[in-house]
Tab-separated table of C-alpha atoms in Angstrom:
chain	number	residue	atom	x	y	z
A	147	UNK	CA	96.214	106.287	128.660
A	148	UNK	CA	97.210	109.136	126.090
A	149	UNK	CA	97.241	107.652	123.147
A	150	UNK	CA	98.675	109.008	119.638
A	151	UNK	CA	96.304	107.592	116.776
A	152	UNK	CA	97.582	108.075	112.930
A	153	UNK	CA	95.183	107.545	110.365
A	154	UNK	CA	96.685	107.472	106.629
A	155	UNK	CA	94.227	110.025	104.604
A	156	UNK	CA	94.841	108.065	100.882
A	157	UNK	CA	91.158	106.394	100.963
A	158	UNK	CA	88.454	107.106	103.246
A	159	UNK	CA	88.218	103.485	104.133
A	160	UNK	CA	90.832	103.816	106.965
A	161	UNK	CA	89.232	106.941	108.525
A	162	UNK	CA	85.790	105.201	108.537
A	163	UNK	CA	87.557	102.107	109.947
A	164	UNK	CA	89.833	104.301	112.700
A	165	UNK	CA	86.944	106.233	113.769
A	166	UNK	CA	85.205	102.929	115.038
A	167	UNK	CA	88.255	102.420	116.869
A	168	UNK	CA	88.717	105.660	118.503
A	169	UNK	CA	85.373	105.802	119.164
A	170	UNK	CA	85.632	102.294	121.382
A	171	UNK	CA	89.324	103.715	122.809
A	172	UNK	CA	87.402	106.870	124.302
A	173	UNK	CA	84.612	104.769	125.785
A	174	UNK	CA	87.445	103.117	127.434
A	175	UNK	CA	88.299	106.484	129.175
A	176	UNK	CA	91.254	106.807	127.218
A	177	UNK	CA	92.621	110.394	125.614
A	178	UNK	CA	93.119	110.027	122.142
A	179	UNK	CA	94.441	112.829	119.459
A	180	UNK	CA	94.245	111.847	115.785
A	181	UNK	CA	96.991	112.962	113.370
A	182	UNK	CA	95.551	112.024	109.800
A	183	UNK	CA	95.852	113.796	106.550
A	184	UNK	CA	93.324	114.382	103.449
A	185	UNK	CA	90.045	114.082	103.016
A	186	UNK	CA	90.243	111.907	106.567
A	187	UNK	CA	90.744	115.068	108.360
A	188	UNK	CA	87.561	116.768	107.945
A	189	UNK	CA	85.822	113.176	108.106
A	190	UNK	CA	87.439	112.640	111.964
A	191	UNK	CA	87.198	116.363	112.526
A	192	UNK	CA	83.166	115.943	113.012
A	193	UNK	CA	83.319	113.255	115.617
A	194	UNK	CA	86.608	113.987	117.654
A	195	UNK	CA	87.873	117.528	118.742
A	196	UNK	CA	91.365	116.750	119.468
A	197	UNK	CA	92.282	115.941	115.082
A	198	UNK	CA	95.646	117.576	113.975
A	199	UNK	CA	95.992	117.942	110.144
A	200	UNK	CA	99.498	116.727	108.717
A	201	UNK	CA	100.372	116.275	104.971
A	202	UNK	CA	100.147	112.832	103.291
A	203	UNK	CA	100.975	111.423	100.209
A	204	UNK	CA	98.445	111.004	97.646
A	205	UNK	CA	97.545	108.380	94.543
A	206	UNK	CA	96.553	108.814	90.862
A	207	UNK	CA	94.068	106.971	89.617
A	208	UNK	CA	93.649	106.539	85.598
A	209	UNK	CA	90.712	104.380	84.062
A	210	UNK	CA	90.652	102.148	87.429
A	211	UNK	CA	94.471	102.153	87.755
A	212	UNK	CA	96.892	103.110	89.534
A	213	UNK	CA	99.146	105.568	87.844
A	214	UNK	CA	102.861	104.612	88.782
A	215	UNK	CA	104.518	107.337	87.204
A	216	UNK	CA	101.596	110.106	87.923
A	217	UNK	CA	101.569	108.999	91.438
A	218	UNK	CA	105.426	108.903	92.138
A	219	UNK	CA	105.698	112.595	90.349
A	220	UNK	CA	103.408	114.098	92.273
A	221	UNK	CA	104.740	112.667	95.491
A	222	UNK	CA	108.592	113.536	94.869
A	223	UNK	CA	107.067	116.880	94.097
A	224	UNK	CA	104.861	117.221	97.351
A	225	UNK	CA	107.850	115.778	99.611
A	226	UNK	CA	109.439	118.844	100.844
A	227	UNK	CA	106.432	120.802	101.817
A	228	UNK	CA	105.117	117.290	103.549
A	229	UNK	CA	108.343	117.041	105.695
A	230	UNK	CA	108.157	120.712	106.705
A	231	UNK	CA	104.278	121.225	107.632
A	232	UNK	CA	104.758	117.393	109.548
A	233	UNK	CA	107.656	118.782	111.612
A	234	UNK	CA	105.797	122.470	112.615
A	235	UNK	CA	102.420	119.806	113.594
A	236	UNK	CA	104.724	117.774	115.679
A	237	UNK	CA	106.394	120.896	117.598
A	238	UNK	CA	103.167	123.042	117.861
A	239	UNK	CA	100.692	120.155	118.268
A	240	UNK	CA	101.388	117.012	119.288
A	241	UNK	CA	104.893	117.059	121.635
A	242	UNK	CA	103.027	118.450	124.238
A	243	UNK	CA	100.064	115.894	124.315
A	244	UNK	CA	103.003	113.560	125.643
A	245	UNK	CA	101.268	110.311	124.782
A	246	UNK	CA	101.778	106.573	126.360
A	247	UNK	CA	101.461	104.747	123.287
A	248	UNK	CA	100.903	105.189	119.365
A	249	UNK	CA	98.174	103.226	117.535
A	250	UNK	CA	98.600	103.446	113.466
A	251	UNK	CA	96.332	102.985	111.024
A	252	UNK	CA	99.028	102.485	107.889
A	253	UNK	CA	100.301	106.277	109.000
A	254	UNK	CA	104.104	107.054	109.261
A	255	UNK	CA	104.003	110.058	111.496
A	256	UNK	CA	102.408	108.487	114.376
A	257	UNK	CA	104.828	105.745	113.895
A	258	UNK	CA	107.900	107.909	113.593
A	259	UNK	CA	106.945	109.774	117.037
A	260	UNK	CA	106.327	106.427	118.920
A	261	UNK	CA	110.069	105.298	117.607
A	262	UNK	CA	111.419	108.531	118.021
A	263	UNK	CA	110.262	108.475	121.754
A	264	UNK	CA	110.386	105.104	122.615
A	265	UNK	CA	106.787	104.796	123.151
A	266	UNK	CA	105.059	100.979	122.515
A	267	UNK	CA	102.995	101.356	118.457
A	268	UNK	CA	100.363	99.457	118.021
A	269	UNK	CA	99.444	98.911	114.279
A	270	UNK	CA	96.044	98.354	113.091
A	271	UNK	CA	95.728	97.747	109.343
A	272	UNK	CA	94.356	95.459	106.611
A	273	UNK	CA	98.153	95.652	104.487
A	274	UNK	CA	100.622	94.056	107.158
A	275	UNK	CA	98.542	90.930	106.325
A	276	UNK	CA	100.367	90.699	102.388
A	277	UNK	CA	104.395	90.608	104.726
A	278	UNK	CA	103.000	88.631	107.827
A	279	UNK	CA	100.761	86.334	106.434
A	280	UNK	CA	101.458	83.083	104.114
A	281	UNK	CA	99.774	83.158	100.707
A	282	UNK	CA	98.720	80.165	98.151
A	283	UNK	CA	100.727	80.677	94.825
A	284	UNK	CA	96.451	81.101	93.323
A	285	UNK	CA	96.593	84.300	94.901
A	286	UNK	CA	100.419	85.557	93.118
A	287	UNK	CA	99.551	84.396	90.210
A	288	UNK	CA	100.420	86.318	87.240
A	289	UNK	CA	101.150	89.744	90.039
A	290	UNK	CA	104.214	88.302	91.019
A	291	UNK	CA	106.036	91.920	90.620
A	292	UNK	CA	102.818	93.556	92.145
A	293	UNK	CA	103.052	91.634	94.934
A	294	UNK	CA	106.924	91.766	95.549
A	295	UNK	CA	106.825	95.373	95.462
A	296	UNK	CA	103.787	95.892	97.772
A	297	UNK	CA	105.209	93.404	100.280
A	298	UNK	CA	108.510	95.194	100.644
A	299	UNK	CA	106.905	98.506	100.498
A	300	UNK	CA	104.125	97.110	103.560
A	301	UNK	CA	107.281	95.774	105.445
A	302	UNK	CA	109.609	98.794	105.079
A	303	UNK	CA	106.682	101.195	106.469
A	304	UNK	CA	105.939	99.882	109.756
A	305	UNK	CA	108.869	97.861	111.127
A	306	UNK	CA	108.752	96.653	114.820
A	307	UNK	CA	105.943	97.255	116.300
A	308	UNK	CA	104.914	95.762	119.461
A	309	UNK	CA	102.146	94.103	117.832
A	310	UNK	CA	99.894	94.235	114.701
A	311	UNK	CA	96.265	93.525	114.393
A	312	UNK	CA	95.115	92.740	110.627
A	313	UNK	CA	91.519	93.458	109.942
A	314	UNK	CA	90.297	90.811	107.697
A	315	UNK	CA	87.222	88.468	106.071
A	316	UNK	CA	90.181	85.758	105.111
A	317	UNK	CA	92.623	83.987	107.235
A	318	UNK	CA	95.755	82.850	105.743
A	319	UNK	CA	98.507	81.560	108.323
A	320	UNK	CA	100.839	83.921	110.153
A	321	UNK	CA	104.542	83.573	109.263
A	322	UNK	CA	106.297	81.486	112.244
A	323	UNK	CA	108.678	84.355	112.995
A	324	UNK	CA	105.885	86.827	113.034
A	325	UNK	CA	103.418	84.452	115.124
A	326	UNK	CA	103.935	86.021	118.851
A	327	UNK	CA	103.354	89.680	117.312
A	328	UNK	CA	100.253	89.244	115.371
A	329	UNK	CA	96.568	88.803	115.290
A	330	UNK	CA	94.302	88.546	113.109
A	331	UNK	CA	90.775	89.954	113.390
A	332	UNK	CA	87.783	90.160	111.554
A	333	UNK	CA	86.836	93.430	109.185
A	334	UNK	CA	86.270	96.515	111.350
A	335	UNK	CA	82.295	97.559	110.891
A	336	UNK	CA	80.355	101.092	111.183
A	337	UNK	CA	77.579	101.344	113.816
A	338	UNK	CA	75.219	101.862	110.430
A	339	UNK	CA	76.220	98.245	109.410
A	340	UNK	CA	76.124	96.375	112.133
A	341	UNK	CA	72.362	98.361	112.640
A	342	UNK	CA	71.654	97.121	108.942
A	343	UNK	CA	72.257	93.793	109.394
A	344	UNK	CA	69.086	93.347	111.077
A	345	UNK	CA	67.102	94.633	107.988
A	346	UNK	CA	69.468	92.911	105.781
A	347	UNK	CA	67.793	91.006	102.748
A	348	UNK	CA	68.513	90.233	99.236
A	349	UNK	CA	66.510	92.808	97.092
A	350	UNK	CA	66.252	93.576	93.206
A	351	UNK	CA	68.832	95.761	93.008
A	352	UNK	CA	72.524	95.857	92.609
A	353	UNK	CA	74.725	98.127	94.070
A	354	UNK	CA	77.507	99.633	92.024
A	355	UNK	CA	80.695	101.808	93.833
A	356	UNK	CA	83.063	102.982	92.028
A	357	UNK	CA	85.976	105.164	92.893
A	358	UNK	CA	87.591	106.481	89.281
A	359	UNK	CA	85.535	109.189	87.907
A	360	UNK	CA	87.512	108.635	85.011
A	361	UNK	CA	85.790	105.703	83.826
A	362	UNK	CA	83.523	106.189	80.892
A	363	UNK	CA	83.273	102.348	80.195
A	364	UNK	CA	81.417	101.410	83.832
A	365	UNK	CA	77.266	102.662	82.753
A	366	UNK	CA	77.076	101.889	79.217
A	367	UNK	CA	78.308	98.270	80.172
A	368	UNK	CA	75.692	98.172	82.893
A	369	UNK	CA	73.332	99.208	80.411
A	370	UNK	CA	74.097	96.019	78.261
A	371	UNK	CA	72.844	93.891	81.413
A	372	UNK	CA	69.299	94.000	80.602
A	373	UNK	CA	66.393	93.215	83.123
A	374	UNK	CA	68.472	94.371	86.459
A	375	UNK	CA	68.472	97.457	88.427
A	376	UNK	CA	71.600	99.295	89.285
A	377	UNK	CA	72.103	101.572	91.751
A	378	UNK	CA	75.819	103.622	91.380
A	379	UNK	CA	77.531	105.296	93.763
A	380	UNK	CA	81.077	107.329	93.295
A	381	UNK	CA	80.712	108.681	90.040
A	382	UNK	CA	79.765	112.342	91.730
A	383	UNK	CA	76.423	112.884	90.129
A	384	UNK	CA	72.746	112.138	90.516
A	385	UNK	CA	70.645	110.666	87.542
A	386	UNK	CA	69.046	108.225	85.713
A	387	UNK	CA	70.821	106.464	83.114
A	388	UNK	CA	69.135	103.596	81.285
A	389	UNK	CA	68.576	100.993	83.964
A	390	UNK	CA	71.682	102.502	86.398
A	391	UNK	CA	70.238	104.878	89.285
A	392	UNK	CA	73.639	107.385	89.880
A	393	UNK	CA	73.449	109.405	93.287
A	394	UNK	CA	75.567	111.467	95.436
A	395	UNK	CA	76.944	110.006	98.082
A	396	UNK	CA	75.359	109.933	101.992
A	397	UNK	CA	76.068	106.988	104.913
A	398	UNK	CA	72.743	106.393	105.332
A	399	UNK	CA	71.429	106.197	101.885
A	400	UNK	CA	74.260	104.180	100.946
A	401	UNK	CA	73.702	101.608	103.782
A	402	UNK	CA	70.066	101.154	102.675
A	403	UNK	CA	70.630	100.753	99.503
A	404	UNK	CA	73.841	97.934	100.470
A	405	UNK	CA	71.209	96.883	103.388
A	406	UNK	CA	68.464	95.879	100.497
A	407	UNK	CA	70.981	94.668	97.806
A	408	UNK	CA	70.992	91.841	95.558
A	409	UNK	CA	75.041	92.222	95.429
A	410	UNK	CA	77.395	94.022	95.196
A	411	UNK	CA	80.036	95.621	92.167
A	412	UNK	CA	82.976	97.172	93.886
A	413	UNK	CA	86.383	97.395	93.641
A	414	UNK	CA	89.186	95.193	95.891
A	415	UNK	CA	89.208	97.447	98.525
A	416	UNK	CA	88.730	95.505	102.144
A	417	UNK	CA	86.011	98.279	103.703
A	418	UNK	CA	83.196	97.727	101.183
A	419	UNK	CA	84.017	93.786	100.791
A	420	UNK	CA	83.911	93.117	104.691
A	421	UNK	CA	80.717	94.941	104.959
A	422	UNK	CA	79.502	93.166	101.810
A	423	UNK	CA	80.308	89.725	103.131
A	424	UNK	CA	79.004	90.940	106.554
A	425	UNK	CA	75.639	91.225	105.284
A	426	UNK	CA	75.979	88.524	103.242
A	427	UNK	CA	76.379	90.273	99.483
A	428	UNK	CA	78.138	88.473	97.019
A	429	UNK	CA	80.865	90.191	95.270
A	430	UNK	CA	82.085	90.963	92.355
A	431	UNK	CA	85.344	92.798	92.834
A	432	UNK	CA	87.236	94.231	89.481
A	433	UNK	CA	90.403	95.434	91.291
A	434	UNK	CA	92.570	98.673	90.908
A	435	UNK	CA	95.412	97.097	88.327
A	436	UNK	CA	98.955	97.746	90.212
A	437	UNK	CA	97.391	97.566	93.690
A	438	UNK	CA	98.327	94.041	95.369
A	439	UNK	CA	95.949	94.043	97.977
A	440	UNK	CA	92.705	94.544	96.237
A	441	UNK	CA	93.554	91.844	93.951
A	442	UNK	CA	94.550	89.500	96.985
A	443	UNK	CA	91.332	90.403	98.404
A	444	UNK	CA	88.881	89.760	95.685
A	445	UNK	CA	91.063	86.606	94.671
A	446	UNK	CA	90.345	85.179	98.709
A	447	UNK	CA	86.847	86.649	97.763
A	448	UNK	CA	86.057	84.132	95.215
A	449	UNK	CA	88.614	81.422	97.309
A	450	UNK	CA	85.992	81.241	99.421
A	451	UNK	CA	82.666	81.587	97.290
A	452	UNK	CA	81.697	84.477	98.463
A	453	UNK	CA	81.706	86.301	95.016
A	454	UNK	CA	83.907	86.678	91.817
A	455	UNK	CA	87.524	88.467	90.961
A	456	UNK	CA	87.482	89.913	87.608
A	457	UNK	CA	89.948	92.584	85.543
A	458	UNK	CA	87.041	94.637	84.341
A	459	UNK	CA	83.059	95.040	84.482
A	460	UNK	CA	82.714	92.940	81.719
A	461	UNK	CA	78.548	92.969	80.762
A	462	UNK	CA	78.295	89.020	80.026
A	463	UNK	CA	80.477	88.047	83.152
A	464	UNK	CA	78.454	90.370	85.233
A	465	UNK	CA	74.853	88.642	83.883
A	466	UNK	CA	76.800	85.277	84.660
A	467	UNK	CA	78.001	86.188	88.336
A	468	UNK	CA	74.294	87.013	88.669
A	469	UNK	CA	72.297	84.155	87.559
A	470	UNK	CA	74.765	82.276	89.985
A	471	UNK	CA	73.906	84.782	92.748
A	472	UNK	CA	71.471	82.241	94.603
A	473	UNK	CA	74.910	80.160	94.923
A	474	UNK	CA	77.104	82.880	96.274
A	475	UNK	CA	74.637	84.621	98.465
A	476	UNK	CA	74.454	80.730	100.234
A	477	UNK	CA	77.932	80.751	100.652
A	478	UNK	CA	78.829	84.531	101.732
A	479	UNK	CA	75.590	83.572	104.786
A	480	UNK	CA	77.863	80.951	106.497
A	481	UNK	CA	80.025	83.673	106.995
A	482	UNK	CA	80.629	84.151	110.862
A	483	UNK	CA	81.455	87.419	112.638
A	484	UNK	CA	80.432	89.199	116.173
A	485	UNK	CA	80.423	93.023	115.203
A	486	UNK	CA	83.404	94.246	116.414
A	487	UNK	CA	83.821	92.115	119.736
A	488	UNK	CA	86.992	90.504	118.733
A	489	UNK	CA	88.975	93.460	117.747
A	490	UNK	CA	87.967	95.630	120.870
A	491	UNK	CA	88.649	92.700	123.222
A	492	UNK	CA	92.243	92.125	121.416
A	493	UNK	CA	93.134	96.146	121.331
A	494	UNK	CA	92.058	96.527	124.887
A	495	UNK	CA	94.190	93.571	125.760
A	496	UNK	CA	97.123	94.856	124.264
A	497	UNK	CA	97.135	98.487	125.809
A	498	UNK	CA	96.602	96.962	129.185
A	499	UNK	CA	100.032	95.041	128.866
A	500	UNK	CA	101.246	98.859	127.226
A	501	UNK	CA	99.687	100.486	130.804
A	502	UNK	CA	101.674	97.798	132.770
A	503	UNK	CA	104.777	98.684	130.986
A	504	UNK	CA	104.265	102.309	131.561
A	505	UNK	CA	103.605	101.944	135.025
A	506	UNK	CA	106.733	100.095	135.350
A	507	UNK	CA	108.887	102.640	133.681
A	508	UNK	CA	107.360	105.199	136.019
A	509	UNK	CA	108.162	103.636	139.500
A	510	UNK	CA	111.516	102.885	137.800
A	511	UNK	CA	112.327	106.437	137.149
A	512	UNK	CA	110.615	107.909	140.561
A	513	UNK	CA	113.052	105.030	142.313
């Protein structure tokens, strides 16, 4: 089949997830052409040859939060210019490709084209899981707004699709209505990870990412935990600082170093937690404030035992989340997951019933 792939550029973690799928959809035999904004262009760019850049919208993050009314300016700003550069990629670059189906990764374009043309959309995402999925009033609690406003935001983007696969380490239970559209699946891994899980141990060292330059707080609180080794990644710069090791980022150095790790100090996002949890890290997840889904994440995180949900990197919490980490890191290795087997077997599933349909509508017309 041709298929139309959209890949939302806010966050790297979808491109690194999308290019695992892509890569498994043209092993397949299938064609595939990636429309994706952002940073998540050049990423793509590397592996594929068919990548068409389009204009996204973008976030503003402020001392590990989410800047509402930063974010919202510069998007209302932006808007025009997005609608006009999406509408010359769609004439000069992507109406010809005449595609059988549209897969999106939490991308609007793609979607938009598939509706527009009547073509089946596949989503693939970790957010449709906050609107299809049932959650325990634990995981609301005290982000009741948060949550109301992501949900309807998650639900408004994406409406009817022919089906949507959730990537996830947690499984709460589908909404009835939603039940015959829906599947969950476990976190979507890199080739690097699922080669590091055969080197995988628990080490001396803890790994550190964090996103928000902005934060002066994170290494001087490190520093405070005495008698552990941290190795940082995110903060754009390579040095030694008291017991933190910063460095520039590269995949391979990065899955070492999470390969050979203690645990893990990350954010809520589901990329770095599912491959955390995959190699059987425990977590400690301080969340983005404002942004529902990391906090549902890193509250099912510590749900399960697998790690702890706090509001900040808070030195004495951190030295207690690691003298428990014997008692995470047991229950983070009964974790169960096959690489990627289940989500390639479900996706190929559902384009073969898209192929059937297509086939259909083609001896129909030639009738």
């Amino acid at each position: 089949m041709r298929i139309l792939y959209g890949v939302t550029g806010e966050g790297m973690g979808h491109a690194t997830r999308s290019k695992v799928v892509c890569e498994h959809l043209v092993r397949q035999g299938h064609d595939v052409k990636i429309v994706v904004s952002g940073r998540a262009h050049s990423f793509l760019s590397k592996t594929f040859s068919d990548v068409v850049e389009i204009k996204g919208l973008t976030i503003r993050y402020v001392n590990n939060t989410m800047a509402k009314g930063g974010s919202l300016a510069q998007n209302l700003i932006a808007a025009p210019s997005l609608l006009y550069e999406n509408v010359n990629a769609y004439f000069d670059k992507v109406i010809d490709f005449a595609p059988h189906a549209v897969i999106t990764d939490f991308e609007s374009f793609s979607y938009l084209f598939g509706k527009r043309h009547r073509l089946p959309v596949l989503s693939i995402d970790n957010q449709q899981i906050i609107c299809r999925c049932r959650h325990p009033s634990q995981i609301k609690q005290g982000a009741k707004i948060d949550y109301r406003l992501t949900k309807a935001f998650v639900k408004a983007k994406l409406p009817g699709c022919e089906h949507y696969v959730i990537t996830t380490f947690f499984y709460p239970k589908v909404r009835k209505k939603y039940a015959d559209t829906t599947t969950l699946v476990p976190a979507i891994l890199r080739e690097a990870i699922l080669e590091a899980k055969k080197r995988a141990r628990l080490g001396n060292h803890v790994l550190v990412y964090q996103t928000s330059t902005s934060d002066k707080r994170l290494i001087p609180t490190l520093n405070r935990v005495t008698g552990v080794r941290f190795i940082v990644y995110g903060l754009r710069r390579a040095a030694v600082e008291g017991n933190c090791v910063l460095k520039d980022f590269s995949e391979e150095g990065f899955v070492d170093d999470l390969a050979e790790a203690r645990a893990v100090v990350s954010n809520g996002g589901l990329s770095l937690v599912g491959e955390a949890v995959y190699l059987g890290k425990p977590v400690y997840s301080v969340p983005v404030q404002h942004q529902f889904e990391q906090l549902m994440n890193a509250r099912y995180l510590e749900e399960l035992g697998y790690g702890l949900a706090a509001d900040t990197i808070d030195h004495e919490v951190l030295r207690l989340f690691l003298s428990e980490n014997e008692k995470y890191a047991a229950r983070v290795a009964k974790h169960e997951q096959d690489g990627n087997a289940i989500l390639f077997s479900t996706v190929d599933h559902i384009l073969r019933g898209f192929a059937k349909r297509e086939k259909k509508r083609r001896r129909a017309a030639n009738a």
